[in-house]
Coordinates of C-alpha atoms (C1' of nucleotides) in Angstrom, one line a residue:
Chain A
X1234 CA -0.2 0.1 -0.2
X1235 CA 3.1 2.3 0.0
X1236 CA 3.3 5.0 -2.6
X1237 CA 5.6 4.7 -5.2
X1238 CA 8.3 7.0 -4.6
X1239 CA 9.9 8.7 -7.8
X1240 CA 13.7 9.9 -8.1
X1241 CA 13.1 13.7 -9.3
X1242 CA 15.5 16.1 -10.2
X1243 CA 14.2 18.5 -7.6
X1244 CA 13.9 16.0 -4.9
X1245 CA 18.0 14.9 -5.6
X1246 CA 18.8 18.7 -5.7
X1247 CA 17.1 19.3 -2.5
X1248 CA 18.7 16.5 -0.8
X1249 CA 22.4 17.8 -2.6
X1250 CA 21.6 21.0 -1.0
X1251 CA 20.8 20.1 2.5
X1252 CA 23.9 18.2 2.3
X1253 CA 26.3 20.7 1.0
X1254 CA 24.9 23.8 2.8
X1255 CA 25.8 21.8 5.9
X1256 CA 24.8 24.5 8.6
X1257 CA 21.3 23.2 9.7
X1258 CA 19.6 25.8 7.3
X1259 CA 16.2 26.8 7.5
X1260 CA 13.4 25.5 4.7
X1261 CA 13.7 29.1 3.6
X1262 CA 17.5 29.1 3.1
X1263 CA 17.0 25.7 1.5
X1264 CA 14.6 27.4 -0.8
X1265 CA 17.1 29.9 -1.5
X1266 CA 19.9 27.9 -2.1
X1267 CA 18.2 25.5 -4.2
X1268 CA 16.6 28.3 -6.6
X1269 CA 20.3 29.4 -7.1
X1270 CA 20.8 26.1 -9.1
X1271 CA 17.1 26.4 -10.4
X1272 CA 15.0 29.4 -10.3
X1273 CA 11.8 27.6 -11.0
X1274 CA 11.6 25.3 -8.0
X1275 CA 8.5 25.9 -6.0
X1276 CA 8.6 26.6 -2.6
X1277 CA 5.9 24.2 -1.9
X1278 CA 8.1 21.6 -3.5
X1279 CA 10.9 22.1 -1.1
X1280 CA 8.8 21.9 1.9
X1281 CA 7.4 18.7 0.6
X1282 CA 10.3 17.2 -0.2
X1283 CA 12.1 18.3 3.1
X1284 CA 9.4 16.6 4.7
X1285 CA 9.4 13.5 2.7
X1286 CA 13.5 13.1 3.1
X1287 CA 13.2 13.3 6.7
X1288 CA 10.6 10.8 6.8
X1289 CA 12.9 8.5 4.7
X1290 CA 15.7 9.0 7.1
X1291 CA 17.9 11.0 4.5
X1292 CA 17.9 14.3 6.5
X1293 CA 16.6 15.2 10.3
X1294 CA 14.6 17.8 11.5
X1295 CA 15.6 19.9 14.2
X1296 CA 12.2 21.4 16.0
X1297 CA 13.3 24.8 16.7
X1298 CA 11.5 27.9 18.0
X1299 CA 11.2 30.1 14.7
X1300 CA 11.3 27.7 12.3
X1301 CA 12.4 24.1 11.5
X1302 CA 16.3 23.3 10.7
X1303 CA 17.4 20.5 8.5
X1304 CA 20.8 18.4 9.4
X1305 CA 22.4 16.5 6.9
X1306 CA 23.8 14.3 9.8
X1307 CA 21.6 11.6 10.4
X1308 CA 23.7 10.0 13.7
X1309 CA 22.4 10.7 17.1
X1310 CA 23.2 14.2 18.4
X1311 CA 21.7 17.4 20.0
X1312 CA 21.8 20.7 19.0
X1313 CA 22.4 24.2 20.3
X1314 CA 20.5 27.4 19.0
X1315 CA 21.5 31.0 19.3
X1316 CA 18.8 33.0 21.0
X1317 CA 20.0 36.1 19.0
X1318 CA 20.5 35.0 15.3
X1319 CA 19.3 31.2 15.2
X1320 CA 22.3 29.7 14.3
X1321 CA 22.5 26.2 15.3
X1322 CA 25.6 24.1 16.1
X1323 CA 26.0 20.4 16.8
X1324 CA 26.1 19.1 20.2
X1325 CA 27.6 15.5 20.8
X1326 CA 25.1 13.9 23.4
X1327 CA 24.3 10.2 23.3
X1328 CA 20.5 9.4 23.1
X1329 CA 19.0 8.2 26.1
X1330 CA 16.7 5.6 25.9
X1331 CA 16.0 5.0 29.4
X1332 CA 14.6 8.5 29.5
X1333 CA 12.0 7.7 27.1
X1334 CA 11.3 4.4 29.7
X1335 CA 11.0 6.7 32.5
X1336 CA 9.1 9.2 31.0
X1337 CA 6.6 6.7 29.7
X1338 CA 6.5 4.9 33.0
X1339 CA 5.4 8.7 34.3
X1340 CA 2.6 9.7 32.2
X1341 CA 0.2 7.2 30.2
X1342 CA 1.6 8.2 27.0
X1343 CA 3.2 6.1 24.7
X1344 CA 6.6 7.9 24.4
X1345 CA 8.3 7.4 21.0
X1346 CA 11.4 9.7 21.3
X1347 CA 12.7 12.8 23.2
X1348 CA 14.8 15.6 21.9
X1349 CA 17.0 18.0 23.9
X1350 CA 17.4 21.5 22.6
X1351 CA 20.6 23.9 24.2
X1352 CA 19.8 27.3 23.9
X1353 CA 22.7 30.4 24.1
X1354 CA 24.6 33.1 22.2
X1355 CA 26.8 32.1 19.2
X1356 CA 30.3 33.6 19.3
X1357 CA 29.7 36.2 16.7
X1358 CA 26.2 37.5 18.4
X1359 CA 28.3 37.4 21.7
X1360 CA 30.9 39.6 19.8
X1361 CA 28.1 42.0 18.8
X1362 CA 26.6 42.1 22.3
X1363 CA 29.9 43.9 23.5
X1364 CA 31.8 42.9 26.6
X1365 CA 29.1 44.1 29.1
X1366 CA 28.7 41.1 31.6
X1367 CA 25.2 41.4 31.9
X1368 CA 23.2 40.7 28.5
X1369 CA 22.0 44.1 26.7
X1370 CA 18.4 44.3 25.7
X1371 CA 19.6 45.3 22.6
X1372 CA 22.9 45.8 20.5
X1373 CA 23.0 48.7 18.1
X1374 CA 22.0 46.4 15.2
X1375 CA 18.4 44.5 15.5
X1376 CA 19.3 40.9 15.2
X1377 CA 15.9 39.0 14.1
Chain B
X799 CA 16.2 52.0 33.7
X800 CA 13.3 49.3 34.0
X801 CA 10.1 49.8 32.8
X802 CA 7.3 50.6 35.0
X803 CA 4.9 47.6 34.8
X804 CA 1.5 48.1 35.8
X805 CA -1.0 45.7 37.3
X806 CA -4.0 45.9 34.5
X807 CA -7.2 43.9 35.0
X808 CA -6.2 42.1 31.6
X809 CA -2.7 41.1 33.0
X810 CA -4.2 39.7 35.9
X811 CA -7.0 38.2 34.3
X812 CA -4.6 36.2 31.7
X813 CA -2.4 34.9 34.6
X814 CA -5.3 33.7 36.2
X815 CA -6.4 32.0 33.2
X816 CA -3.1 29.9 32.8
X817 CA -3.2 28.8 36.2
X818 CA -6.9 27.7 36.3
X819 CA -6.7 26.1 32.8
X820 CA -3.8 24.3 34.0
X821 CA -3.4 22.1 31.0
X822 CA -0.5 23.7 29.3
X823 CA -2.5 25.8 26.8
X824 CA -1.9 27.4 23.8
X825 CA -1.9 31.0 23.6
X826 CA -5.1 30.6 21.5
X827 CA -6.7 28.5 24.0
X828 CA -5.9 31.2 26.7
X829 CA -7.3 33.8 24.1
X830 CA -10.6 32.1 24.3
X831 CA -10.7 31.1 27.9
X832 CA -9.9 34.7 28.5
X833 CA -12.9 35.9 26.1
X834 CA -15.5 34.0 28.0
X835 CA -14.9 36.1 30.9
X836 CA -14.0 39.5 29.1
X837 CA -15.0 39.1 25.3
X838 CA -13.1 42.5 24.4
X839 CA -9.8 41.5 25.4
X840 CA -7.6 41.6 22.4
X841 CA -5.4 38.7 20.8
X842 CA -2.4 40.9 21.0
X843 CA -3.0 41.8 24.5
X844 CA -2.9 38.1 25.5
X845 CA 0.3 37.4 23.6
X846 CA 2.1 40.7 24.9
X847 CA 1.1 39.4 28.4
X848 CA 1.9 35.9 28.0
X849 CA 5.7 36.9 27.1
X850 CA 6.0 39.4 29.8
X851 CA 4.6 36.9 32.3
X852 CA 7.2 34.4 31.3
X853 CA 9.9 37.2 31.5
X854 CA 8.9 37.9 35.0
X855 CA 8.9 33.9 36.1
X856 CA 5.3 33.9 36.8
X857 CA 4.4 31.2 34.1
X858 CA 6.6 29.3 31.8
X859 CA 6.7 28.7 28.1
X860 CA 7.0 25.5 26.5
X861 CA 8.4 25.6 23.0
X862 CA 6.4 23.1 21.2
X863 CA 6.3 22.6 17.4
X864 CA 2.7 24.0 16.2
X865 CA 2.7 26.5 19.0
X866 CA 4.1 27.7 22.1
X867 CA 2.1 26.3 25.2
X868 CA 2.4 27.8 28.8
X869 CA 2.5 26.4 32.1
X870 CA 1.8 27.7 35.5
X871 CA 3.9 25.3 37.0
X872 CA 7.2 27.0 37.2
X873 CA 9.4 24.5 39.2
X874 CA 11.8 22.4 37.1
X875 CA 10.5 19.4 34.9
X876 CA 10.0 18.4 31.4
X877 CA 7.1 17.7 29.1
X878 CA 5.8 15.1 26.7
X879 CA 3.4 16.3 23.7
X880 CA 1.4 14.3 21.7
X881 CA 2.1 14.2 18.3
X882 CA -1.3 13.5 17.4
X883 CA -3.4 16.1 19.3
X884 CA -0.8 18.5 20.7
X885 CA -2.1 17.5 24.1
X886 CA 1.3 18.2 27.1
X887 CA 1.8 16.3 30.1
X888 CA 4.2 16.9 32.5
X889 CA 7.4 14.7 32.9
X890 CA 9.4 14.9 36.3
X891 CA 12.9 15.4 35.2
X892 CA 15.7 17.1 37.1
X893 CA 17.6 19.8 35.6
X894 CA 21.0 19.1 34.6
X895 CA 23.3 21.9 34.9
X896 CA 26.0 19.6 34.0
X897 CA 24.5 19.3 30.4
X898 CA 24.9 22.8 29.7
X899 CA 28.6 23.0 30.9
X900 CA 29.4 19.9 28.8
X901 CA 27.8 21.3 25.9
X902 CA 29.3 25.0 26.2
X903 CA 32.8 23.0 26.6
X904 CA 31.8 21.8 22.9
X905 CA 30.9 24.3 21.0
X906 CA 32.1 28.0 21.6
X907 CA 28.7 29.3 22.0
X908 CA 27.6 30.6 25.6
X909 CA 25.1 27.8 26.9
X910 CA 22.3 29.5 28.8
X911 CA 20.1 26.8 29.3
X912 CA 18.4 23.6 27.5
X913 CA 15.3 21.9 27.4
X914 CA 14.0 18.5 26.7
X915 CA 10.7 17.4 24.9
X916 CA 9.3 13.9 24.6
X917 CA 7.2 13.2 21.7
X918 CA 4.3 10.3 21.9
X919 CA 0.7 9.6 21.7
X920 CA -1.7 10.4 24.3
X921 CA -4.0 7.9 25.8
X922 CA -6.8 9.2 24.3
X923 CA -5.4 9.4 20.8
X924 CA -4.1 5.6 21.3
X925 CA -7.6 4.9 21.7
X926 CA -8.7 6.6 18.5
X927 CA -5.8 4.6 16.5
X928 CA -7.6 1.5 17.6
X929 CA -5.5 -1.4 18.2
X930 CA -3.5 -1.7 15.2
X931 CA 0.2 -2.0 15.7
X932 CA 1.4 0.3 12.8
X933 CA 0.1 3.9 13.5
X934 CA -2.4 4.5 11.1
X935 CA -1.9 7.5 8.4
X936 CA -5.4 9.1 9.5
X937 CA -8.1 8.0 12.3
X938 CA -11.7 8.4 11.2
X939 CA -11.5 12.0 12.8
X940 CA -8.8 14.5 11.7
X941 CA -7.1 15.8 14.8
X942 CA -5.7 18.8 13.8
Chain C
dG1254 C1' -0.4 5.4 -20.5
dT1255 C1' -0.5 6.0 -15.3
dG1256 C1' -0.2 7.8 -11.1
dT1257 C1' 3.4 10.8 -8.7
dT1258 C1' 5.4 15.1 -8.7
dT1259 C1' 5.8 19.8 -9.8
dG1260 C1' 4.9 24.9 -9.9
dC1261 C1' 2.5 28.4 -8.7
dA1262 C1' -0.6 31.1 -6.0
dA1263 C1' -3.7 31.2 -2.6
dA1264 C1' -4.9 29.9 2.3
dC1265 C1' -3.7 29.1 6.9
dT1266 C1' -1.6 29.1 11.5
dT1267 C1' 1.0 31.4 14.9
dT1268 C1' 2.9 35.7 16.4
dT1269 C1' 4.0 40.4 15.9
dT1270 C1' 3.2 45.6 15.3
dG1271 C1' 1.3 50.2 14.8
dC1272 C1' -1.5 53.6 16.3
dA1273 C1' -4.9 56.3 18.9
dA1274 C1' -7.9 55.7 22.8
dA1275 C1' -8.1 54.0 27.5
dC1276 C1' -6.1 53.2 32.0
dA1277 C1' -2.7 52.8 36.2
dC1278 C1' -0.2 55.2 39.1
Chain D
dG1490 C1' -0.8 64.4 34.0
dT1491 C1' 2.7 61.3 32.4
dG1492 C1' 3.9 57.4 30.5
dT1493 C1' 2.4 52.3 30.2
dT1494 C1' -1.1 49.3 28.2
dT1495 C1' -5.0 48.0 25.4
dG1496 C1' -7.8 47.0 21.4
dC1497 C1' -8.2 46.6 16.8
dA1498 C1' -6.7 45.2 12.2
dA1499 C1' -3.1 44.9 9.7
dA1500 C1' 1.3 42.5 8.6
dA1501 C1' 4.9 39.1 9.4
dA1502 C1' 6.9 34.6 9.2
dG1503 C1' 6.7 29.7 8.5
dT1504 C1' 3.9 26.0 6.4
dT1505 C1' 0.5 23.7 3.8
dT1506 C1' -2.5 22.8 0.2
dG1507 C1' -5.5 22.9 -4.4
dC1508 C1' -4.9 22.3 -8.8
dA1509 C1' -4.0 21.6 -13.9
dA1510 C1' 0.4 20.7 -16.3
dA1511 C1' 4.7 18.1 -16.5
dC1512 C1' 7.3 14.3 -15.6
dA1513 C1' 9.2 9.3 -13.9
dC1514 C1' 8.4 4.8 -14.7

DNA sequence: GTGTTTGCAAACTTTTTGCAAACAC
DNA sequence: GTGTTTGCAAAAAGTTTGCAAACAC
């Protein structure tokens, strides 16, 4: 009952793009990069394929506030996200299945998995913040 | 240089609503509940105050895919979210500061914190899924 | 040829914002 | 009275969807 999946030029291009970008791009960043190779690829096509590719296990989704990120690295690890600019870094952190079991024992849900997201400030944004010990409300440039 | 914060009727109502709803409501659920007490409260007011209240530490934000949830419980714990209906449950899981230190040592970010989100299926949705071992694409009712 | 996939544009969801009027202090 | 906060409506940001044409097999 499975759907016949076809190898389209676009699908391959999107996968290659996530792999070559490397840096946990947003869907929008993938759209832009893909369009630099083929200007006529539709936004919907990119979203559809990013979802498909992640379902097939060829890429991974990072569910981040402000928009999902996509990771060509499929082995287990966690991520840190910059709360100022949204940049994502890999964090080596082994998956703990025991946490899933412990959580499942607590709450009547069937627990399938979990993810951990670290929040902080990346080196570039720290530099912009200046040397003040307490984080300022807003640097001279609005990072959005 | 701090802003003078005022105690408005709306702010208090929004806080009381999150507390009385109890079940990790979405912003939209808070809007609806608040409006059942006062139909003229603006959506923007609710969003603004949910953010303010969380900055003040009176409520906590759960950064969930599909929309933030708000928790009146402010002590340390994690959450499980139902991937079918979005229902959120509390999971007792102590905060591990050592993970922040370990992550910070790995990646050049200043790591401020982390959160862990469990994903699974809540009892109600499991019942709807029926007894089939493989999760079906869609139950008879579309939970959206 | 058949059935999947695409491009496009429109719709949708969640959240933010501009601004004058209303309100807290 | 001063300065914050509100209500409203519009805009933003991220994502999904309907549909005919294009394409993979």
